[in-house]
Coordinates of C-alpha atoms in Angstrom, one line a residue:
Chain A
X1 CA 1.4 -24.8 22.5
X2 CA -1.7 -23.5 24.3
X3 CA -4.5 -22.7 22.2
X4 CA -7.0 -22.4 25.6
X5 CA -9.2 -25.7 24.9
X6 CA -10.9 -25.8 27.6
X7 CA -10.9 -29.9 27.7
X8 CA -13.5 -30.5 29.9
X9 CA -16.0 -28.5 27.4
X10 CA -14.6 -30.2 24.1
X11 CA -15.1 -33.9 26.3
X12 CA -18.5 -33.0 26.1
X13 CA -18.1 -33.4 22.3
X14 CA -15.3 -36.1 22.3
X15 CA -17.2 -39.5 21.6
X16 CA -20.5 -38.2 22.9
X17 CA -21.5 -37.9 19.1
X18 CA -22.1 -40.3 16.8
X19 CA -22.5 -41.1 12.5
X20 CA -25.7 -43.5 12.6
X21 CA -26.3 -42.8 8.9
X22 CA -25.2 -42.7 5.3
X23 CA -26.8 -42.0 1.9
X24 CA -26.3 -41.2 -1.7
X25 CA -27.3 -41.6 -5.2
X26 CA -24.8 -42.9 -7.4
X27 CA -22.3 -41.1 -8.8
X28 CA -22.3 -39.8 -12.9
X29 CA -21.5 -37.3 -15.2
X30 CA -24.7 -35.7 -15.6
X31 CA -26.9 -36.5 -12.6
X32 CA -29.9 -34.8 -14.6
X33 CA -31.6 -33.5 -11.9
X34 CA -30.8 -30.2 -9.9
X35 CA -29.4 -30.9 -6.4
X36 CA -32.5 -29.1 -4.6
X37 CA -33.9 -32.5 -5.1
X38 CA -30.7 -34.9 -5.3
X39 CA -29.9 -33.3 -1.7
X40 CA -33.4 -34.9 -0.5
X41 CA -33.1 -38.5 -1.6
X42 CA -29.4 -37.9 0.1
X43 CA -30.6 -37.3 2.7
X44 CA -33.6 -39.6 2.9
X45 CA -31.5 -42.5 1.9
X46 CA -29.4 -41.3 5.1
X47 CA -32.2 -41.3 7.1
X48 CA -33.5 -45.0 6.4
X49 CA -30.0 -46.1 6.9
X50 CA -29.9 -45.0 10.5
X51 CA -34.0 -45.8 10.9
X52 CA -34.8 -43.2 12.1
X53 CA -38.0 -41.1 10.7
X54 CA -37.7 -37.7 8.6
X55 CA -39.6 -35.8 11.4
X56 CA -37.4 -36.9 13.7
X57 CA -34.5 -34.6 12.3
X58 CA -34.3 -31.1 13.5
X59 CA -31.2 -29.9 12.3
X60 CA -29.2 -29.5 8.8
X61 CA -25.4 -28.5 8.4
X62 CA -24.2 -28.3 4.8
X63 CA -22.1 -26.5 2.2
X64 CA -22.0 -22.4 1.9
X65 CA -21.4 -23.4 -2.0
X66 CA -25.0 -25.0 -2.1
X67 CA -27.4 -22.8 -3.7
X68 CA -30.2 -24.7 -2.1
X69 CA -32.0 -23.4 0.8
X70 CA -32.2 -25.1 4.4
X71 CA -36.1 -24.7 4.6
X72 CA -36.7 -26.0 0.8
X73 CA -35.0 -29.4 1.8
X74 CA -36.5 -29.5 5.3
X75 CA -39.9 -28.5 3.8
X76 CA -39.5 -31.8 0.9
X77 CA -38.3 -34.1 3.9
X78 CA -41.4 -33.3 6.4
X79 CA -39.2 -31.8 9.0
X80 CA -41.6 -30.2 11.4
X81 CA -39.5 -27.9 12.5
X82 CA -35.7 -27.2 11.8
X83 CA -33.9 -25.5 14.8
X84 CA -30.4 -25.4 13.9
X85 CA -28.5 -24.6 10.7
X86 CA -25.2 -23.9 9.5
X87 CA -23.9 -23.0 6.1
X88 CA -20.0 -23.8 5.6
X89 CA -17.7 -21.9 3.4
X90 CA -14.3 -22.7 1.3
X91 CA -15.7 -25.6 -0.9
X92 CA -13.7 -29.0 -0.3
X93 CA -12.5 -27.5 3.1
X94 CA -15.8 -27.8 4.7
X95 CA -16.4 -31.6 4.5
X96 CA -15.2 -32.5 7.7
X97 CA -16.6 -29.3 9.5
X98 CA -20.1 -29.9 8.6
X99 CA -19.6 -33.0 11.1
X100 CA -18.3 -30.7 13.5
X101 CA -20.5 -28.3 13.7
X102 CA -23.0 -30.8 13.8
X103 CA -21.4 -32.5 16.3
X104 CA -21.1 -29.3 18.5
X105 CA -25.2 -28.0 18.1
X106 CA -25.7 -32.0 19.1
X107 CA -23.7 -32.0 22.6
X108 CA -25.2 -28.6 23.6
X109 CA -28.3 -29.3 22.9
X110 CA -29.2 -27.3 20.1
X111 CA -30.7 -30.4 17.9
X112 CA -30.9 -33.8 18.6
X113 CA -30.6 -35.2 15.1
X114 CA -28.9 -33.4 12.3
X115 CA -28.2 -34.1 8.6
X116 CA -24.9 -33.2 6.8
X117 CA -24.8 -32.9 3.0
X118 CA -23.1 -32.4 -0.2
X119 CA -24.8 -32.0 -3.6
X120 CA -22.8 -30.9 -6.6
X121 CA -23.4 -30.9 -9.8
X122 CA -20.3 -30.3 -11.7
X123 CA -19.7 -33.1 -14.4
X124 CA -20.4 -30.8 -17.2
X125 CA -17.5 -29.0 -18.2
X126 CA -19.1 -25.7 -18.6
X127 CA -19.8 -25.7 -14.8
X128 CA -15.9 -24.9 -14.2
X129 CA -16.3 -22.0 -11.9
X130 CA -12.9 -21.1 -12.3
X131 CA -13.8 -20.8 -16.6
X132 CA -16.5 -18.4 -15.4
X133 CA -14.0 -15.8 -14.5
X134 CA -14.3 -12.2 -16.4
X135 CA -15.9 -10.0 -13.9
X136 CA -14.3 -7.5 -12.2
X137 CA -11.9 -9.5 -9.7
X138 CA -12.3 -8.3 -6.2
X139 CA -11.4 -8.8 -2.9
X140 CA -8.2 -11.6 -2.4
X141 CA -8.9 -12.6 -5.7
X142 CA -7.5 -9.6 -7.0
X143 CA -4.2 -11.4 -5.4
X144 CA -3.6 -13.9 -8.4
X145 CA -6.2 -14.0 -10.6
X146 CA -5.5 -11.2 -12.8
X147 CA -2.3 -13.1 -13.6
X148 CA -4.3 -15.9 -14.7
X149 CA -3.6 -18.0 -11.7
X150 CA -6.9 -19.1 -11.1
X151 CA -7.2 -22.9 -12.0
X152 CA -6.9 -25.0 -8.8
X153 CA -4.5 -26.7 -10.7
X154 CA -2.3 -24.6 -11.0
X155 CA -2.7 -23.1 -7.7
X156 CA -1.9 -26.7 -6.1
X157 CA 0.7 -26.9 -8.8
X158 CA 2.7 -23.8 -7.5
X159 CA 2.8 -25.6 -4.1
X160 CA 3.6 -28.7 -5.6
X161 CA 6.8 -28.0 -7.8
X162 CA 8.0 -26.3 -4.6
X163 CA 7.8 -29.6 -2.7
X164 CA 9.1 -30.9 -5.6
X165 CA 12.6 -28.9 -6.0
X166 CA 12.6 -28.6 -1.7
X167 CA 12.4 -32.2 -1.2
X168 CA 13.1 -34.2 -4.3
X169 CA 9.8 -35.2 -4.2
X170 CA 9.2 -37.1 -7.7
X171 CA 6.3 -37.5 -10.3
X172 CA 6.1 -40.9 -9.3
X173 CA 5.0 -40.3 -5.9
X174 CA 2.4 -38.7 -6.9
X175 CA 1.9 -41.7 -9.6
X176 CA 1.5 -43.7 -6.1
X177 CA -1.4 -41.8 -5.0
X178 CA -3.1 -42.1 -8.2
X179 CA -2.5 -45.5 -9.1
X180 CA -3.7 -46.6 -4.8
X181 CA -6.6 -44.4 -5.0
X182 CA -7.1 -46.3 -8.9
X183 CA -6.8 -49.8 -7.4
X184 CA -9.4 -49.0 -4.6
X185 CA -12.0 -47.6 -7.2
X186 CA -11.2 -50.3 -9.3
X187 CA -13.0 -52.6 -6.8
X188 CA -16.0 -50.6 -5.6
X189 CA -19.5 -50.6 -7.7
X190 CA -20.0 -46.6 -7.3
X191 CA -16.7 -45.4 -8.2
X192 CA -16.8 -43.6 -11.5
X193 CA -13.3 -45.5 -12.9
X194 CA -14.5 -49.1 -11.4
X195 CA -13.3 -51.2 -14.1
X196 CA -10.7 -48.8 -15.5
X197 CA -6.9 -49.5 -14.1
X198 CA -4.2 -47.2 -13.9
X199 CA 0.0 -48.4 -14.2
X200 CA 3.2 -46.0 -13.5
X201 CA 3.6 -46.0 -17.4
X202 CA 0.0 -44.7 -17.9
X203 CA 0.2 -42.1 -15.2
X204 CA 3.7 -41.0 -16.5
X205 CA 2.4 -40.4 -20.0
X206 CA -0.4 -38.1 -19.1
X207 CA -1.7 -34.8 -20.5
X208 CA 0.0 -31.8 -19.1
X209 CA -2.4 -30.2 -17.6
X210 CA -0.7 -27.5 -15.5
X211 CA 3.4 -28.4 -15.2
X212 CA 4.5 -30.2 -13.5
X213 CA 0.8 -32.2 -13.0
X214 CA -0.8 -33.9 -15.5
X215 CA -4.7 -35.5 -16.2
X216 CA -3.9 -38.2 -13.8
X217 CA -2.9 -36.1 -10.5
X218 CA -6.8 -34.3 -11.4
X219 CA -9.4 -35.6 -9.4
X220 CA -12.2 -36.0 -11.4
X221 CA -15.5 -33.7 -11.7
X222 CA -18.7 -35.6 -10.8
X223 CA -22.4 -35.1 -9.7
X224 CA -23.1 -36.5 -6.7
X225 CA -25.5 -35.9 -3.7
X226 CA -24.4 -37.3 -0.2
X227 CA -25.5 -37.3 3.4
X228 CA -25.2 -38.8 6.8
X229 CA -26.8 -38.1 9.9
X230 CA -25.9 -37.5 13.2
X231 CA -27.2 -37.2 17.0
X232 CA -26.0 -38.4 20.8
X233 CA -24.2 -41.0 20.9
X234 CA -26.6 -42.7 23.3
X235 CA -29.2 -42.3 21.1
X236 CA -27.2 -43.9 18.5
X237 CA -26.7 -47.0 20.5
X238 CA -30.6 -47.6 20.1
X239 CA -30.4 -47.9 16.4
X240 CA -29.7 -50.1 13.7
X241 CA -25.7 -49.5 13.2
X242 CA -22.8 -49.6 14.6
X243 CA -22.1 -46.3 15.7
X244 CA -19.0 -44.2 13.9
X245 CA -17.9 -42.0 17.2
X246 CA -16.7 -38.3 16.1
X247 CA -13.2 -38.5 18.1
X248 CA -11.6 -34.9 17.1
X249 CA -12.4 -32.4 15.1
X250 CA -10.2 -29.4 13.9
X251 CA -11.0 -26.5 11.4
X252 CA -8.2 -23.7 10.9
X253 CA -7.6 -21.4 8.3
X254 CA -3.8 -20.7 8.9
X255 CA -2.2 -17.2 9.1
X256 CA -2.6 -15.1 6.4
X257 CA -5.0 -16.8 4.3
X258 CA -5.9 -15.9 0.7
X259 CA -8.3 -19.1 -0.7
X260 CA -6.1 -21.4 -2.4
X261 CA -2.8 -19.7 -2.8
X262 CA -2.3 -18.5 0.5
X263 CA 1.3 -19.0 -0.4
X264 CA 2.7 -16.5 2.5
X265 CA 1.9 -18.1 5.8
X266 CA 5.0 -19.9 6.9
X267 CA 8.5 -19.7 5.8
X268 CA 8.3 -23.1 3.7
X269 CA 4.8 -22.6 2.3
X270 CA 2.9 -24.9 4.4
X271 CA -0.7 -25.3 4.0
X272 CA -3.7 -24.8 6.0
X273 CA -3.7 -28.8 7.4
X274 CA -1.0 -28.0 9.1
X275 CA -2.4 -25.9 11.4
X276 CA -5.7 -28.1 11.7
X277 CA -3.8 -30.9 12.3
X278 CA -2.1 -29.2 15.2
X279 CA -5.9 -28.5 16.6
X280 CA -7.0 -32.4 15.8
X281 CA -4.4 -33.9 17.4
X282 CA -4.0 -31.8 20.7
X283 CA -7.8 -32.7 21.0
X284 CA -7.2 -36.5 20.2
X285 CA -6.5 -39.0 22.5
X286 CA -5.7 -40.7 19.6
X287 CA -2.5 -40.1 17.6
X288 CA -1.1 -41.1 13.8
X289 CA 0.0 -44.5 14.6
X290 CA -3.1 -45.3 15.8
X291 CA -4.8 -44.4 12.4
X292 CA -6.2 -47.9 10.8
X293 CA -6.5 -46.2 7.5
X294 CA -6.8 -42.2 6.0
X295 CA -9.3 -40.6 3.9
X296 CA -7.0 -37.6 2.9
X297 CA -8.5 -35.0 0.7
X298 CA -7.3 -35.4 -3.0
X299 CA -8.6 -33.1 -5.1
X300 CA -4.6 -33.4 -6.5
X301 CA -2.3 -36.3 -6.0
X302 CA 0.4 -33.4 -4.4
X303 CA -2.4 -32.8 -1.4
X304 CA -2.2 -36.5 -0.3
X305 CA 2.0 -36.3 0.0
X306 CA 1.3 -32.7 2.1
X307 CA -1.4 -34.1 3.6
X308 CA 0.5 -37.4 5.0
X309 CA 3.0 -34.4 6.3
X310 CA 0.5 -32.0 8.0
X311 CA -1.0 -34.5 9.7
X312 CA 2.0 -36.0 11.0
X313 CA 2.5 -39.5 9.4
X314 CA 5.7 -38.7 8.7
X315 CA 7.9 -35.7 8.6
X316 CA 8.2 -32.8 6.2
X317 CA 9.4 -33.9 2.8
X318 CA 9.0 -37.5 3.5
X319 CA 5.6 -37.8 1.7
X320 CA 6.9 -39.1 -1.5
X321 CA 8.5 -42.1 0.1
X322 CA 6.2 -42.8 2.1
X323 CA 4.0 -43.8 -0.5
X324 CA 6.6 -46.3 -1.7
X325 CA 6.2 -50.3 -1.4
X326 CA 2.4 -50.4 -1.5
X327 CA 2.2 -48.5 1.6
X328 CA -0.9 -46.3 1.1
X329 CA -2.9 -48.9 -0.8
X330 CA -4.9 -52.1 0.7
X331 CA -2.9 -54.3 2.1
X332 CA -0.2 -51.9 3.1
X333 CA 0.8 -49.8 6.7
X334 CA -1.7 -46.6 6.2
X335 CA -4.2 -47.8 3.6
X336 CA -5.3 -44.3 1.9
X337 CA -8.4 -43.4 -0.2
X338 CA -9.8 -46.8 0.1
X339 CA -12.9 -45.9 -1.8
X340 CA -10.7 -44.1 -4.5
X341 CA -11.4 -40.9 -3.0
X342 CA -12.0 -37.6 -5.6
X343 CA -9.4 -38.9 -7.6
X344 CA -11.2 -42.2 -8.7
X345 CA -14.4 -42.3 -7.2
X346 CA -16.3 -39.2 -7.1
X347 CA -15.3 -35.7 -6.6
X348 CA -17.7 -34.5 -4.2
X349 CA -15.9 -31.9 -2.4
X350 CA -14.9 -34.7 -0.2
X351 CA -17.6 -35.9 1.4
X352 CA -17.3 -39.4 0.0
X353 CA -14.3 -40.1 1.9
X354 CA -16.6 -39.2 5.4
X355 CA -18.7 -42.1 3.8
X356 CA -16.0 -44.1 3.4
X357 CA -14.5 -43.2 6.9
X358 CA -18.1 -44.2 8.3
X359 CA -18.0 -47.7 6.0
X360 CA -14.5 -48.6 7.1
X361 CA -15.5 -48.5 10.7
X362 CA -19.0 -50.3 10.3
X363 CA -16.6 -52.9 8.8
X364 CA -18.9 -52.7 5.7
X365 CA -16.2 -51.2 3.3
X366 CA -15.5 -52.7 -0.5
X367 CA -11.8 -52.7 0.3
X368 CA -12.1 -53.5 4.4
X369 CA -9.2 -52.9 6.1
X370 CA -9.4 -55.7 8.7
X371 CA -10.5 -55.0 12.2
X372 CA -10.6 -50.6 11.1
X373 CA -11.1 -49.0 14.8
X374 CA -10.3 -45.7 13.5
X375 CA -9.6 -43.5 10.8
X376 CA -8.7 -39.9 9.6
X377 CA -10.5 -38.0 7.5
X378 CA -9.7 -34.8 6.2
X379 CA -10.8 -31.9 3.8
X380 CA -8.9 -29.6 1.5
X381 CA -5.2 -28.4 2.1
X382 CA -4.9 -24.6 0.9
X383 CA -8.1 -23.6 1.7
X384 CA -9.5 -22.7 5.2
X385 CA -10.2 -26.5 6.3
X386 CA -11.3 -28.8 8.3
X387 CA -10.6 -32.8 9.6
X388 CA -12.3 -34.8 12.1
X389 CA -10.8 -38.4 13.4
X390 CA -13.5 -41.0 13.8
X391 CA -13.1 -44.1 15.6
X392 CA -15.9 -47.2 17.4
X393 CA -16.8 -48.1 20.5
Chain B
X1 CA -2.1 -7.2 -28.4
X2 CA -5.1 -5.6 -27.7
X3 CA -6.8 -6.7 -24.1
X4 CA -9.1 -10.0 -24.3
X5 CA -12.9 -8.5 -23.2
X6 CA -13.0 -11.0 -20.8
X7 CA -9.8 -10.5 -18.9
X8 CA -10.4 -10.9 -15.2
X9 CA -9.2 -7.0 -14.6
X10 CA -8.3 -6.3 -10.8
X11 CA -10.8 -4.0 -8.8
X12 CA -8.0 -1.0 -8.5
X13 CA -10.5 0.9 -6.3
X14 CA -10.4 -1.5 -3.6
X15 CA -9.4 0.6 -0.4
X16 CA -6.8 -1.4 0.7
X17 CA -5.4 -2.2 -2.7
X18 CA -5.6 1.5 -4.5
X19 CA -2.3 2.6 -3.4
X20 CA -0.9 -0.5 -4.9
X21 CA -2.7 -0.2 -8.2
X22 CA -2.6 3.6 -8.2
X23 CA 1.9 3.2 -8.3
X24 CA 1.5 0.3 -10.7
X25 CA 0.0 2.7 -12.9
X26 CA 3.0 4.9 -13.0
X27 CA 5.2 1.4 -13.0
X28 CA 6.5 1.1 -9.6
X29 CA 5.5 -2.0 -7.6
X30 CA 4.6 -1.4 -3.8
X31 CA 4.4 -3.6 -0.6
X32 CA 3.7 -2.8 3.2
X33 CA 5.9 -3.1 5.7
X34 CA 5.6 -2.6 9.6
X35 CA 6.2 0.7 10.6
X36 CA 7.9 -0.4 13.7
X37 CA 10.1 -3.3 12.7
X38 CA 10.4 -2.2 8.6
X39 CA 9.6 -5.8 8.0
X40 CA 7.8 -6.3 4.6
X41 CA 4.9 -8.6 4.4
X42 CA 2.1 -9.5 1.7
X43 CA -0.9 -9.4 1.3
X44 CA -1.5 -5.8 2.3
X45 CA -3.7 -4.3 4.9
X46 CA -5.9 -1.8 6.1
X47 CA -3.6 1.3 6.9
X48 CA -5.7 1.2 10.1
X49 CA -4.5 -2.1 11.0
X50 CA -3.3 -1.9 14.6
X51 CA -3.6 1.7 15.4
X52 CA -1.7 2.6 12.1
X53 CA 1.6 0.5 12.2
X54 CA 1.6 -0.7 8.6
X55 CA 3.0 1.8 5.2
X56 CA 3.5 1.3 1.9
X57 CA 6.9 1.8 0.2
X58 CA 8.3 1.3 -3.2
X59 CA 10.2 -2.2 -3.4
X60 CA 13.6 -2.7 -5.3
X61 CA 11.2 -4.9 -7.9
X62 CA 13.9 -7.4 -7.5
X63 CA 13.7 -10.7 -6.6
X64 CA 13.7 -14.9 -7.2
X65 CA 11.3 -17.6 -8.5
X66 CA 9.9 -19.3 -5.2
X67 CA 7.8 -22.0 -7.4
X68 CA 6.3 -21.5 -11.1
X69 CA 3.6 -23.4 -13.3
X70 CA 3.4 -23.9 -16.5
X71 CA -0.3 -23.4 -18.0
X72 CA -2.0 -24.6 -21.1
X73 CA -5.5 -25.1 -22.4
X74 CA -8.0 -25.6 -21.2
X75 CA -7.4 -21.9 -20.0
X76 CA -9.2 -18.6 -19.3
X77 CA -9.7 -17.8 -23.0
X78 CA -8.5 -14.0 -21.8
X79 CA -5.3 -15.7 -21.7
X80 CA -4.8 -17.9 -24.9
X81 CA -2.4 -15.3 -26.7
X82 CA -0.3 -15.8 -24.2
X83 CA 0.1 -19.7 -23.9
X84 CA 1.8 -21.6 -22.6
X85 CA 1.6 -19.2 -19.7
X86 CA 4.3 -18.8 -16.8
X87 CA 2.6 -18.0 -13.5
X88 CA 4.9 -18.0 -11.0
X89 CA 5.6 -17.1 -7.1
X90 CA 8.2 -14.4 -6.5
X91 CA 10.4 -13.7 -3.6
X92 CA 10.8 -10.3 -3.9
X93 CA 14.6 -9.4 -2.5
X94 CA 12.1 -7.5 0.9
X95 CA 10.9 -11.0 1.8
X96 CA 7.4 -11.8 1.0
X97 CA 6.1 -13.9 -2.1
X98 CA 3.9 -12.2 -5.1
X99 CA 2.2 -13.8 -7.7
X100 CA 2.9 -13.1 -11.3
X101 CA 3.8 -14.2 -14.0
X102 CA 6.6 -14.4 -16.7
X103 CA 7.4 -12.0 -19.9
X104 CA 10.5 -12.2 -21.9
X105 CA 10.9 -16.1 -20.7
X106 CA 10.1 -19.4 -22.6
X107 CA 8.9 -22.4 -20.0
X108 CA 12.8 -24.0 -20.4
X109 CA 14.4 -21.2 -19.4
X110 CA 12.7 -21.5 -15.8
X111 CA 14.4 -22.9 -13.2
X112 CA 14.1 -22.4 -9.0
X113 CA 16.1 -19.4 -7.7
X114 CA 16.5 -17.7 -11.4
X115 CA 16.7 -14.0 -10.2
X116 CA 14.0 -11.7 -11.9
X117 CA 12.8 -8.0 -12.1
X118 CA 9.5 -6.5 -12.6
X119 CA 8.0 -5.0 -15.5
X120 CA 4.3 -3.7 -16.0
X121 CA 2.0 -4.5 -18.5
X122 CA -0.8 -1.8 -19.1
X123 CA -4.1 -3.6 -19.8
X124 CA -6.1 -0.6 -19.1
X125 CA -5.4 3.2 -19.0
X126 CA -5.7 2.8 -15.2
X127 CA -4.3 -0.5 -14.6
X128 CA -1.0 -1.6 -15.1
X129 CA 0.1 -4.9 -14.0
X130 CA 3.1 -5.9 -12.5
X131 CA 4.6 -8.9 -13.8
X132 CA 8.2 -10.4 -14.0
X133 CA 11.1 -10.7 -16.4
X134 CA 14.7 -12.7 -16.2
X135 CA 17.4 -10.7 -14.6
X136 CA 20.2 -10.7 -17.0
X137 CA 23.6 -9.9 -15.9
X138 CA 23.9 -6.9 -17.6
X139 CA 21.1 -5.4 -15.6

């Protein structure tokens, strides 16, 4: 399929840009201070990482849910002057696509050096925006709300149960995502369930939630504040780290897209990733096989099964079993989550798993995957979204 | 059951959406379809949507569960009388999939397929919503 990339153009993006930075506070229920600031030290952990000085950024890419202003956060770091900004929309969708528009002001020379972020502070359960629901519902909201579909888990669910009766997929594949994503957190410092294991019978017994899922196919809600920087990638090979190449980079929304349940845009319901995926792949040099290890968005367990579909690790309805045998965990063919992802260590809209992308490649991951030369990561399947492939030198 | 204050009331006067609200009112359930090809699709659009090609028309209000969830607390509280709640995804018999959810119906009666028909529920004196009900063989 043509979709008019002009390739000599996007090679002026493909591996010219490099990660050179990461930062972020640790992870907790109540953070107990507004992300204005978090977003700073995020960011000015990010920034000692790479080396480089807080005047030397110039640009800032970050999330449209952020209620914090581009100029406050530039202002606290001592930017001298900010020259390119981008707000994202569709929450967990726009991880991957604040890289790539970062990535795309960098190789045309709109900054040199530009942070991406995510603050959120949502450990509190009164910060459910979905329990804040009793205005007037407009707009595509008026779509599903009004029948009380409005929880993302039961909007995921809806897809889910489909996949479920479609392909026979069963609760115990999503039981694999939870308990891989489990074992990873169980071994890194930062991850909110460190120290907490999960078993089949465990994840069987859980609370309903939304049927068919249950408290254990939930990510969790966290605070968190997280950044990393990036610039050209010959600049980067005059600093301190390795530097984390941004391969391909994809955002679609799909046809016909209604937020979450945009339930109408193929015959079998598929989501959003499958048409960034398409995008990512025709733009990649790189292919599936060649993924060391996958950092698939998880705000459910279901989205990890779609999400080894969509982006083409294995075929339609094959997800479940593909998690079978230890597969997705350490250890196994397509190691997934390795941090624990949203699931077990932080929900941060999914920028932790563009951390863990960047740590698996530096080689400086908790749960290495030995000799890592490139990895997927993506954001969230429904929503308009995003992915990016990143691989070294 | 009188209506929850806080329940998350659609915005009827939307301009692409009025016709649809405006017929749910007087219990019939719309969708568009293409002028040219009669094919039915959801969500709507703007009637000026390439030069004009898209109408609405009433739909049999006939159709099968696509997918369905099953909700409990925590939930919107506008809701709680009607826990457990059926939300479901409707193929309407015209093709395209509607969200609803389920009257009439207890959670183990569901199953994939199960043919249903629409019903309205008036939660205002302007807005009745569609929602579904099991098709029984006598109807």
């Amino acid at each position: 399929m043509n979709h008019n990339i002009d390739r000599d153009l996007f090679r002026r993006i493909q591996d010219r840009v490099a990660i050179v930075g990461i930062g972020h506070l640790p992870f907790a229920k109540d953070i107990g201070r507004p992300i204005s600031d978090t977003a700073v030290e995020a960011i000015q952990l990010a920034l000692e990482d790479a080396g480089l000085r807080n005047d030397e950024l110039d640009g800032m890419s970050m999330f449209e849910m952020e209620s914090t202003h581009e100029v406050a956060i530039a202002r606290r770091l001592g930017v001298r002057n900010l020259q390119w900004w981008d707000k994202i929309s569709y929450g967990g969708g726009a991880s991957a696509a604040t890289l790539m528009h970062a990535a795309a002001a960098v190789a045309c020379g709109l900054a040199t050096t530009v942070a991406c972020h995510r603050a959120r502070n949502r450990g509190a359960k009164t910060a459910r925006p979905w329990a804040q629901e009793r205005e007037l519902v407009k707009d595509d909201k008026a779509l599903h709300v009004p029948w009380g579909l409005i929880r993302p888990v039961d909007v995921i669910g809806m897809w889910a149960h489909r996949h479920m009766h479609e392909f026979g997929t069963k609760r115990e594949h999503f039981g694999n995502v939870a308990i891989a994503a489990r074992k990873h957190a169980n071994n890194n410092p930062y991850a909110m369930m460190r120290g907490r294991p999960l078993d089949m019978q465990t994840y069987l017994s859980g609370r309903v939630i939304g049927y068919p899922l249950t408290l254990y196919d939930c990510c969790l809600e966290t605070d968190g504040a997280l950044a990393c920087i990036v610039t050209s990638v010959e600049r980067a090979r005059d600093l301190r780290n390795v530097p984390v190449l941004i391969h391909s980079l994809a955002q679609a929304s799909g046809p016909n897209p209604v937020h979450l349940a945009n339930y109408n845009n193929t015959p079998t319901m598929e989501t959003t990733s499958v048409f960034c995926a398409q995008l990512l792949w025709e733009r990649s040099a790189l292919k599936p096989i060649d993924m060391d290890c996958a950092q698939i968005y998880d705000a459910f367990t279901p989205l990890v099964i779609t999400g080894l579909e969509d982006y083409g690790f294995c075929k339609r309805g094959e997800g479940g079993p593909f998690t079978e045998g230890g597969r997705i965990e350490l250890g196994g063919a397509l190691p997934v989550l390795t941090s624990g992802g949203g699931l077990s260590e932080a929900y941060v809209h999914g920028f932790n798993l563009i951390l863990e992308g960047v740590r698996q490649l530096r080689g400086t991951s908790v749960n290495q995957v030995p000799n890592c030369k490139s990895t997927l990561v993506t954001g969230a399947s429904g929503v308009a979204t995003s992915a990016v492939v990143l691989r070294t030198e | 059951m009188p209506l929850h204050p806080d329940y998350p009331l659609p915005d009827v006067d939307d301009p692409v959406m009025r016709p649809f609200w405006e017929a749910a009112r007087q219990h019939k359930l719309l969708l568009q379809r293409d002028r040219r090809t009669g094919k039915a699709f959801w969500p709507p659009k703007p009637l000026y949507w390439n030069g004009g090609e898209v109408e609405w028309f009433e739909a049999s209000g006939r159709g099968n569960i696509y997918s369905y969830v099953v909700g409990d607390e925590p939930f919107l509280p506008a809701f709680k009388d009607q826990l457990p709640l059926i939300m479901v995804l409707v193929e309407v018999a015209e093709g395209p999939r509607l969200v609803g959810y389920m009257i009439n119906c207890k959670p183990h009666q569901m199953s994939f397929g199960m043919p249903v028909r629409v019903a309205f529920r008036d939660l205002t004196e302007r807005i009745g919503l569609p929602v579904w009900e099991p098709l029984r063989s006598a109807d």
